[in-house]
């Protein structure tokens, strides 16, 4: 295995354990997680593999096969930068339960595509340290610790969805998660039996949520909830009445969050009834809401969705935090080529870099590799 060879070369020993954690695609339920709502992601076949050995001192030595150069040595948590923040953040959140570690990581998640490489990195390292130190954390506790690392150490105010999808997903299923209670169940997502695929359209427009727009949306939701006297927008029952008490952006954000929660429940109901082909219209409605009410889409995402539907997709929407990244399309096997051709043609007409297409097959969550 490549990451083991790199670990051996960098640190002169064998790693004590190796864990893999996947990235994720969110089928539906966008920007609902930090509003205590519902989400329906699934793990993708790409992820991050971490080879780890604990140290007796507090030194952290890190090597990424996606970064050139020698291992990075960190003696003080404050010295971490870039990708190392996500790893050091996990160790910081574990506190006195662990000391230092030698860690080599190898990832194959397409960068900038909105498939949550950061959560995969956090969960792979946290899972390995959980095993090595006998911490006894459940997969959900691993996810929560990883989220805390990203919130408190990296400074990205994400919800629990990405880390939970990486830690808890089951192959061939989507993860229906209540982000308040943390109750979840894996819902079968058997696309092949219906002659369908979920196609990822990577716009190759990279994004960085921590620049402020993501945090701004979260603050708007929290402000709206306070004005409505509810703990979170998930608790709004009378949407029409709530909208009458709000104005401007807070009104629009509330409309999206409340209706998106209903869309998640609708898709779960259709999947449980075996009506996968019927979820396309709900995906379309989600995209329109994200574009018009939450205002986190981009021209490239909009063109991807519109062109995919013209090409014969049953439904499509942006996925992830927005402002770039990827869209997904529900496509019948016999329409796959026409959808790809239509999206490629639309990008060429705009003079944009050609998009990248990836098949999204529901994969297994975090696991130890033998």
Tab-separated table of C-alpha atoms in Angstrom:
chain	number	residue	atom	x	y	z
A	1	UNK	CA	0.000	0.000	0.000
A	2	UNK	CA	1.349	3.396	-1.024
A	3	UNK	CA	0.738	5.150	2.283
A	4	UNK	CA	2.493	2.376	4.225
A	5	UNK	CA	5.535	2.608	1.950
A	6	UNK	CA	5.600	6.376	2.454
A	7	UNK	CA	5.275	6.002	6.237
A	8	UNK	CA	8.109	3.482	6.319
A	9	UNK	CA	10.340	5.713	4.204
A	10	UNK	CA	9.607	8.876	6.198
A	11	UNK	CA	9.647	7.498	9.737
A	12	UNK	CA	11.817	4.376	9.497
A	13	UNK	CA	9.224	1.983	10.932
A	14	UNK	CA	5.925	0.286	10.190
A	15	UNK	CA	2.692	2.093	11.119
A	16	UNK	CA	0.779	0.512	13.983
A	17	UNK	CA	-2.574	0.901	12.245
A	18	UNK	CA	-4.099	2.113	8.971
A	19	UNK	CA	-7.605	3.553	8.627
A	20	UNK	CA	-9.592	4.744	5.615
A	21	UNK	CA	-12.447	7.265	5.788
A	22	UNK	CA	-14.486	8.335	2.740
A	23	UNK	CA	-15.685	11.654	1.471
A	24	UNK	CA	-19.389	12.184	0.902
A	25	UNK	CA	-22.035	13.402	-1.485
A	26	UNK	CA	-25.188	14.861	-0.040
A	27	UNK	CA	-28.203	13.499	-1.851
A	28	UNK	CA	-30.431	16.161	-0.277
A	29	UNK	CA	-30.597	18.290	2.870
A	30	UNK	CA	-28.289	21.255	2.313
A	31	UNK	CA	-27.510	23.788	5.049
A	32	UNK	CA	-29.972	22.035	7.345
A	33	UNK	CA	-27.437	20.328	9.607
A	34	UNK	CA	-26.439	23.397	11.598
A	35	UNK	CA	-30.143	24.237	11.876
A	36	UNK	CA	-30.753	20.980	13.794
A	37	UNK	CA	-32.505	19.554	10.740
A	38	UNK	CA	-32.370	16.453	8.546
A	39	UNK	CA	-29.772	15.381	5.983
A	40	UNK	CA	-29.379	12.461	3.594
A	41	UNK	CA	-25.739	12.048	2.505
A	42	UNK	CA	-23.866	8.953	1.414
A	43	UNK	CA	-20.187	8.042	1.361
A	44	UNK	CA	-18.305	8.034	-1.956
A	45	UNK	CA	-15.597	5.585	-3.086
A	46	UNK	CA	-12.814	8.143	-2.604
A	47	UNK	CA	-11.365	9.152	0.721
A	48	UNK	CA	-8.309	9.556	2.929
A	49	UNK	CA	-6.146	6.743	4.265
A	50	UNK	CA	-4.113	7.437	7.413
A	51	UNK	CA	-1.181	5.338	8.615
A	52	UNK	CA	-0.528	6.138	12.276
A	53	UNK	CA	1.842	5.316	15.131
A	54	UNK	CA	1.551	7.056	18.529
A	55	UNK	CA	4.531	8.803	20.108
A	56	UNK	CA	5.545	9.085	23.765
A	57	UNK	CA	6.260	12.811	23.431
A	58	UNK	CA	3.949	15.567	22.175
A	59	UNK	CA	5.608	15.915	18.787
A	60	UNK	CA	3.392	15.450	15.739
A	61	UNK	CA	5.121	14.418	12.511
A	62	UNK	CA	2.901	14.601	9.433
A	63	UNK	CA	3.379	13.500	5.861
A	64	UNK	CA	0.858	13.897	3.039
A	65	UNK	CA	1.372	12.137	-0.257
A	66	UNK	CA	-0.520	15.026	-1.855
A	67	UNK	CA	2.047	17.564	-0.593
A	68	UNK	CA	5.640	17.569	-1.770
A	69	UNK	CA	8.613	17.685	0.558
A	70	UNK	CA	9.660	16.202	3.860
A	71	UNK	CA	7.396	15.404	6.810
A	72	UNK	CA	6.114	18.411	8.738
A	73	UNK	CA	7.091	18.429	12.413
A	74	UNK	CA	4.769	20.290	14.777
A	75	UNK	CA	5.703	20.814	18.408
A	76	UNK	CA	3.172	23.540	19.105
A	77	UNK	CA	-0.432	23.230	17.905
A	78	UNK	CA	-0.474	26.901	16.981
A	79	UNK	CA	2.180	26.290	14.313
A	80	UNK	CA	-0.105	24.170	12.129
A	81	UNK	CA	-1.170	25.587	8.778
A	82	UNK	CA	-3.105	24.481	5.724
A	83	UNK	CA	-4.099	20.817	5.652
A	84	UNK	CA	-2.173	20.059	8.848
A	85	UNK	CA	-4.730	22.044	10.894
A	86	UNK	CA	-7.326	19.310	10.418
A	87	UNK	CA	-5.013	16.618	11.795
A	88	UNK	CA	-3.569	18.707	14.613
A	89	UNK	CA	-7.090	19.818	15.502
A	90	UNK	CA	-8.119	16.212	16.096
A	91	UNK	CA	-5.189	15.664	18.472
A	92	UNK	CA	-5.921	18.962	20.201
A	93	UNK	CA	-9.526	17.936	20.835
A	94	UNK	CA	-8.360	14.611	22.296
A	95	UNK	CA	-6.275	16.567	24.810
A	96	UNK	CA	-4.467	14.557	27.451
A	97	UNK	CA	-5.916	11.288	26.191
A	98	UNK	CA	-3.174	11.191	23.531
A	99	UNK	CA	0.286	12.656	23.152
A	100	UNK	CA	2.057	12.899	19.798
A	101	UNK	CA	1.923	10.762	16.672
A	102	UNK	CA	3.640	9.956	13.407
A	103	UNK	CA	1.022	10.151	10.661
A	104	UNK	CA	1.147	9.663	6.897
A	105	UNK	CA	-1.965	10.342	4.838
A	106	UNK	CA	-2.925	9.592	1.257
A	107	UNK	CA	-6.105	10.900	-0.335
A	108	UNK	CA	-7.807	10.421	-3.674
A	109	UNK	CA	-10.816	12.730	-3.219
A	110	UNK	CA	-11.017	15.216	-6.097
A	111	UNK	CA	-9.904	18.478	-4.490
A	112	UNK	CA	-12.281	21.424	-4.523
A	113	UNK	CA	-15.202	19.297	-5.694
A	114	UNK	CA	-17.181	19.739	-2.475
A	115	UNK	CA	-16.874	16.071	-1.472
A	116	UNK	CA	-15.577	16.834	2.036
A	117	UNK	CA	-11.946	15.803	1.989
A	118	UNK	CA	-11.483	17.632	5.296
A	119	UNK	CA	-13.995	15.405	7.112
A	120	UNK	CA	-12.403	12.294	5.614
A	121	UNK	CA	-9.000	13.428	6.866
A	122	UNK	CA	-10.321	14.159	10.356
A	123	UNK	CA	-12.289	10.923	10.671
A	124	UNK	CA	-9.479	8.696	9.385
A	125	UNK	CA	-7.006	10.124	11.893
A	126	UNK	CA	-9.498	10.186	14.773
A	127	UNK	CA	-10.514	6.575	14.087
A	128	UNK	CA	-6.887	5.438	14.085
A	129	UNK	CA	-6.104	7.243	17.364
A	130	UNK	CA	-9.307	5.897	18.904
A	131	UNK	CA	-8.123	2.355	18.202
A	132	UNK	CA	-4.491	2.855	19.192
A	133	UNK	CA	-5.269	4.493	22.529
A	134	UNK	CA	-8.260	2.286	23.363
A	135	UNK	CA	-10.496	5.329	23.760
A	136	UNK	CA	-13.701	3.404	23.139
A	137	UNK	CA	-15.359	6.126	21.069
A	138	UNK	CA	-18.338	5.062	18.971
A	139	UNK	CA	-18.373	6.075	15.280
A	140	UNK	CA	-20.756	8.914	16.168
A	141	UNK	CA	-18.401	10.102	18.891
A	142	UNK	CA	-15.553	10.024	16.380
A	143	UNK	CA	-17.672	12.159	14.062
A	144	UNK	CA	-18.524	14.639	16.831
A	145	UNK	CA	-14.892	14.986	17.863
A	146	UNK	CA	-13.889	15.552	14.239
A	147	UNK	CA	-16.579	18.208	13.869
A	148	UNK	CA	-15.332	19.909	17.028
A	149	UNK	CA	-11.813	19.973	15.593
A	150	UNK	CA	-13.086	21.735	12.485
A	151	UNK	CA	-15.309	24.140	14.452
A	152	UNK	CA	-13.018	25.052	17.330
A	153	UNK	CA	-9.538	24.560	15.892
A	154	UNK	CA	-9.828	25.199	12.155
A	155	UNK	CA	-12.532	27.835	12.604
A	156	UNK	CA	-15.017	26.443	10.095
A	157	UNK	CA	-18.562	26.468	11.631
A	158	UNK	CA	-19.757	23.312	9.857
A	159	UNK	CA	-22.542	21.065	11.072
A	160	UNK	CA	-22.195	17.350	11.797
A	161	UNK	CA	-23.250	16.012	8.386
A	162	UNK	CA	-19.866	15.572	6.693
A	163	UNK	CA	-18.141	13.835	9.573
A	164	UNK	CA	-21.176	11.650	10.313
A	165	UNK	CA	-21.408	10.538	6.687
A	166	UNK	CA	-17.716	9.643	6.696
A	167	UNK	CA	-17.911	7.708	9.958
A	168	UNK	CA	-21.340	6.062	9.751
A	169	UNK	CA	-22.267	5.371	6.131
A	170	UNK	CA	-23.067	1.875	4.900
A	171	UNK	CA	-22.304	0.588	1.428
A	172	UNK	CA	-25.307	0.784	-0.892
A	173	UNK	CA	-27.193	3.110	1.461
A	174	UNK	CA	-27.809	6.762	2.207
A	175	UNK	CA	-27.533	8.014	5.791
A	176	UNK	CA	-30.729	9.615	7.106
A	177	UNK	CA	-29.528	11.709	10.031
A	178	UNK	CA	-31.416	13.856	12.507
A	179	UNK	CA	-28.780	16.472	13.324
A	180	UNK	CA	-30.410	17.364	16.656
A	181	UNK	CA	-30.969	13.980	18.248
A	182	UNK	CA	-28.138	12.350	16.246
A	183	UNK	CA	-30.490	9.474	15.570
A	184	UNK	CA	-29.850	7.886	12.202
A	185	UNK	CA	-30.626	4.986	9.958
A	186	UNK	CA	-29.172	3.740	6.709
A	187	UNK	CA	-31.730	3.826	3.899
A	188	UNK	CA	-31.182	1.518	0.900
A	189	UNK	CA	-30.127	3.396	-2.234
A	190	UNK	CA	-30.113	0.647	-4.857
A	191	UNK	CA	-29.611	2.679	-8.012
A	192	UNK	CA	-28.425	-0.157	-10.251
A	193	UNK	CA	-31.636	-2.168	-9.827
A	194	UNK	CA	-33.560	0.770	-11.318
A	195	UNK	CA	-31.104	1.373	-14.156
A	196	UNK	CA	-30.036	4.669	-12.585
A	197	UNK	CA	-26.821	6.419	-11.615
A	198	UNK	CA	-25.988	9.485	-9.605
A	199	UNK	CA	-23.490	11.463	-11.626
A	200	UNK	CA	-21.249	14.035	-9.962
A	201	UNK	CA	-20.549	17.062	-12.136
A	202	UNK	CA	-17.394	18.691	-10.775
A	203	UNK	CA	-17.475	22.267	-12.048
A	204	UNK	CA	-13.777	22.619	-11.155
A	205	UNK	CA	-14.643	25.942	-9.540
A	206	UNK	CA	-12.973	25.667	-6.160
A	207	UNK	CA	-14.416	27.207	-3.053
A	208	UNK	CA	-13.313	28.116	0.447
A	209	UNK	CA	-16.268	28.372	2.817
A	210	UNK	CA	-14.201	29.738	5.662
A	211	UNK	CA	-13.804	33.045	3.796
A	212	UNK	CA	-17.077	34.149	5.350
A	213	UNK	CA	-20.168	33.404	3.258
A	214	UNK	CA	-20.861	30.074	4.959
A	215	UNK	CA	-20.504	31.651	8.408
A	216	UNK	CA	-22.736	34.525	7.301
A	217	UNK	CA	-25.536	32.135	6.312
A	218	UNK	CA	-25.293	30.356	9.636
A	219	UNK	CA	-25.473	33.640	11.541
A	220	UNK	CA	-28.558	34.676	9.545
A	221	UNK	CA	-30.305	31.424	10.460
A	222	UNK	CA	-29.460	31.806	14.134
A	223	UNK	CA	-30.724	35.399	14.129
A	224	UNK	CA	-33.984	34.348	12.435
A	225	UNK	CA	-34.498	31.570	14.999
A	226	UNK	CA	-34.057	34.031	17.862
A	227	UNK	CA	-36.617	36.407	16.362
A	228	UNK	CA	-39.074	33.542	15.945
A	229	UNK	CA	-38.502	32.306	19.492
A	230	UNK	CA	-37.371	28.818	18.489
A	231	UNK	CA	-34.203	26.914	19.307
A	232	UNK	CA	-33.439	26.377	15.623
A	233	UNK	CA	-35.188	26.837	12.286
A	234	UNK	CA	-35.952	23.132	12.312
A	235	UNK	CA	-38.627	23.956	14.927
A	236	UNK	CA	-40.665	26.293	12.705
A	237	UNK	CA	-44.119	24.725	12.266
A	238	UNK	CA	-46.123	27.604	10.811
A	239	UNK	CA	-43.918	28.632	7.877
A	240	UNK	CA	-46.323	31.239	6.514
A	241	UNK	CA	-46.616	32.860	9.930
A	242	UNK	CA	-42.854	32.800	10.431
A	243	UNK	CA	-42.164	34.391	7.063
A	244	UNK	CA	-44.591	37.188	7.927
A	245	UNK	CA	-42.412	38.093	10.908
A	246	UNK	CA	-39.115	38.176	9.012
A	247	UNK	CA	-37.637	40.349	6.317
A	248	UNK	CA	-34.900	40.251	3.714
A	249	UNK	CA	-32.241	37.564	3.805
A	250	UNK	CA	-33.436	36.047	7.077
A	251	UNK	CA	-36.850	35.459	5.533
A	252	UNK	CA	-35.293	33.716	2.530
A	253	UNK	CA	-32.949	31.583	4.599
A	254	UNK	CA	-35.832	30.420	6.771
A	255	UNK	CA	-37.918	29.473	3.759
A	256	UNK	CA	-35.107	27.328	2.407
A	257	UNK	CA	-34.276	25.528	5.661
A	258	UNK	CA	-37.860	24.642	6.540
A	259	UNK	CA	-38.781	23.436	3.053
A	260	UNK	CA	-35.480	21.573	2.646
A	261	UNK	CA	-36.191	19.549	5.784
A	262	UNK	CA	-39.527	18.540	4.247
A	263	UNK	CA	-37.746	17.578	1.025
A	264	UNK	CA	-35.370	15.282	2.914
A	265	UNK	CA	-38.285	13.493	4.527
A	266	UNK	CA	-40.019	13.220	1.150
A	267	UNK	CA	-36.958	11.614	-0.452
A	268	UNK	CA	-36.565	9.166	2.444
A	269	UNK	CA	-40.206	8.176	2.014
A	270	UNK	CA	-39.747	7.617	-1.720
A	271	UNK	CA	-36.600	5.547	-1.196
A	272	UNK	CA	-38.251	3.370	1.447
A	273	UNK	CA	-41.170	2.827	-0.939
A	274	UNK	CA	-38.766	1.792	-3.696
A	275	UNK	CA	-39.645	4.831	-5.813
A	276	UNK	CA	-36.109	6.001	-6.563
A	277	UNK	CA	-37.061	7.279	-10.000
A	278	UNK	CA	-39.457	9.766	-8.399
A	279	UNK	CA	-36.891	11.703	-6.369
A	280	UNK	CA	-35.740	13.752	-9.352
A	281	UNK	CA	-38.383	16.447	-8.978
A	282	UNK	CA	-37.446	16.901	-5.325
A	283	UNK	CA	-33.786	17.347	-6.274
A	284	UNK	CA	-34.810	20.033	-8.769
A	285	UNK	CA	-36.813	21.878	-6.120
A	286	UNK	CA	-33.854	21.735	-3.727
A	287	UNK	CA	-31.586	23.377	-6.273
A	288	UNK	CA	-34.020	26.190	-6.978
A	289	UNK	CA	-34.303	26.867	-3.257
A	290	UNK	CA	-30.533	26.868	-2.789
A	291	UNK	CA	-30.164	29.195	-5.758
A	292	UNK	CA	-32.939	31.656	-4.972
A	293	UNK	CA	-33.575	31.463	-1.217
A	294	UNK	CA	-30.226	30.486	0.253
A	295	UNK	CA	-28.162	32.102	-2.519
A	296	UNK	CA	-25.237	29.691	-2.387
A	297	UNK	CA	-25.213	28.487	-5.977
A	298	UNK	CA	-22.925	29.786	-8.739
A	299	UNK	CA	-23.259	30.281	-12.513
A	300	UNK	CA	-21.343	27.049	-13.111
A	301	UNK	CA	-23.586	25.055	-10.783
A	302	UNK	CA	-26.737	26.514	-12.337
A	303	UNK	CA	-25.549	25.711	-15.857
A	304	UNK	CA	-24.619	22.168	-14.771
A	305	UNK	CA	-28.110	21.544	-13.387
A	306	UNK	CA	-29.962	23.110	-16.319
A	307	UNK	CA	-27.844	21.309	-18.928
A	308	UNK	CA	-28.117	17.959	-17.150
A	309	UNK	CA	-31.903	18.192	-17.188
A	310	UNK	CA	-31.876	19.186	-20.866
A	311	UNK	CA	-29.714	16.140	-21.524
A	312	UNK	CA	-32.292	13.835	-19.955
A	313	UNK	CA	-31.451	13.693	-16.248
A	314	UNK	CA	-34.449	12.935	-14.049
A	315	UNK	CA	-33.333	15.605	-11.615
A	316	UNK	CA	-30.270	17.569	-10.561
A	317	UNK	CA	-29.053	19.978	-7.929
A	318	UNK	CA	-25.924	21.507	-6.468
A	319	UNK	CA	-24.456	19.526	-3.589
A	320	UNK	CA	-22.296	20.652	-0.698
A	321	UNK	CA	-21.908	24.078	0.817
A	322	UNK	CA	-22.050	25.890	-2.508
A	323	UNK	CA	-20.215	28.793	-4.148
A	324	UNK	CA	-18.538	26.245	-6.431
A	325	UNK	CA	-17.783	22.559	-6.186
A	326	UNK	CA	-20.160	19.993	-7.652
A	327	UNK	CA	-23.682	19.255	-8.764
A	328	UNK	CA	-25.306	15.835	-8.831
A	329	UNK	CA	-27.703	14.449	-11.410
A	330	UNK	CA	-29.998	11.418	-11.249
A	331	UNK	CA	-29.507	9.800	-14.632
A	332	UNK	CA	-30.833	6.684	-16.342
A	333	UNK	CA	-28.048	4.473	-17.672
A	334	UNK	CA	-29.081	5.049	-21.279
A	335	UNK	CA	-29.000	8.856	-20.845
A	336	UNK	CA	-25.573	9.112	-19.244
A	337	UNK	CA	-23.701	10.045	-22.425
A	338	UNK	CA	-26.266	12.620	-23.503
A	339	UNK	CA	-26.211	14.286	-20.064
A	340	UNK	CA	-22.423	14.487	-20.068
A	341	UNK	CA	-22.376	15.815	-23.627
A	342	UNK	CA	-24.981	18.485	-22.880
A	343	UNK	CA	-23.163	19.736	-19.781
A	344	UNK	CA	-19.802	19.754	-21.576
A	345	UNK	CA	-21.298	21.677	-24.485
A	346	UNK	CA	-22.861	24.236	-22.146
A	347	UNK	CA	-19.541	24.854	-20.399
A	348	UNK	CA	-17.742	25.221	-23.736
A	349	UNK	CA	-20.320	27.779	-24.878
A	350	UNK	CA	-19.480	29.863	-21.784
A	351	UNK	CA	-15.744	29.534	-22.347
A	352	UNK	CA	-15.300	27.711	-19.037
A	353	UNK	CA	-12.908	24.903	-18.170
A	354	UNK	CA	-14.498	21.571	-19.049
A	355	UNK	CA	-16.264	19.894	-16.107
A	356	UNK	CA	-15.206	16.559	-14.696
A	357	UNK	CA	-17.698	13.699	-14.347
A	358	UNK	CA	-17.557	11.137	-11.540
A	359	UNK	CA	-19.903	8.215	-10.771
A	360	UNK	CA	-21.241	8.420	-7.204
A	361	UNK	CA	-21.587	4.894	-5.847
A	362	UNK	CA	-22.714	4.688	-2.175
A	363	UNK	CA	-19.674	3.365	-0.286
A	364	UNK	CA	-18.737	2.092	3.176
A	365	UNK	CA	-17.888	4.491	6.010
A	366	UNK	CA	-14.653	4.586	8.019
A	367	UNK	CA	-12.922	1.231	8.403
A	368	UNK	CA	-9.627	-0.275	9.463
A	369	UNK	CA	-7.528	-1.667	6.632
A	370	UNK	CA	-5.763	-4.999	7.050
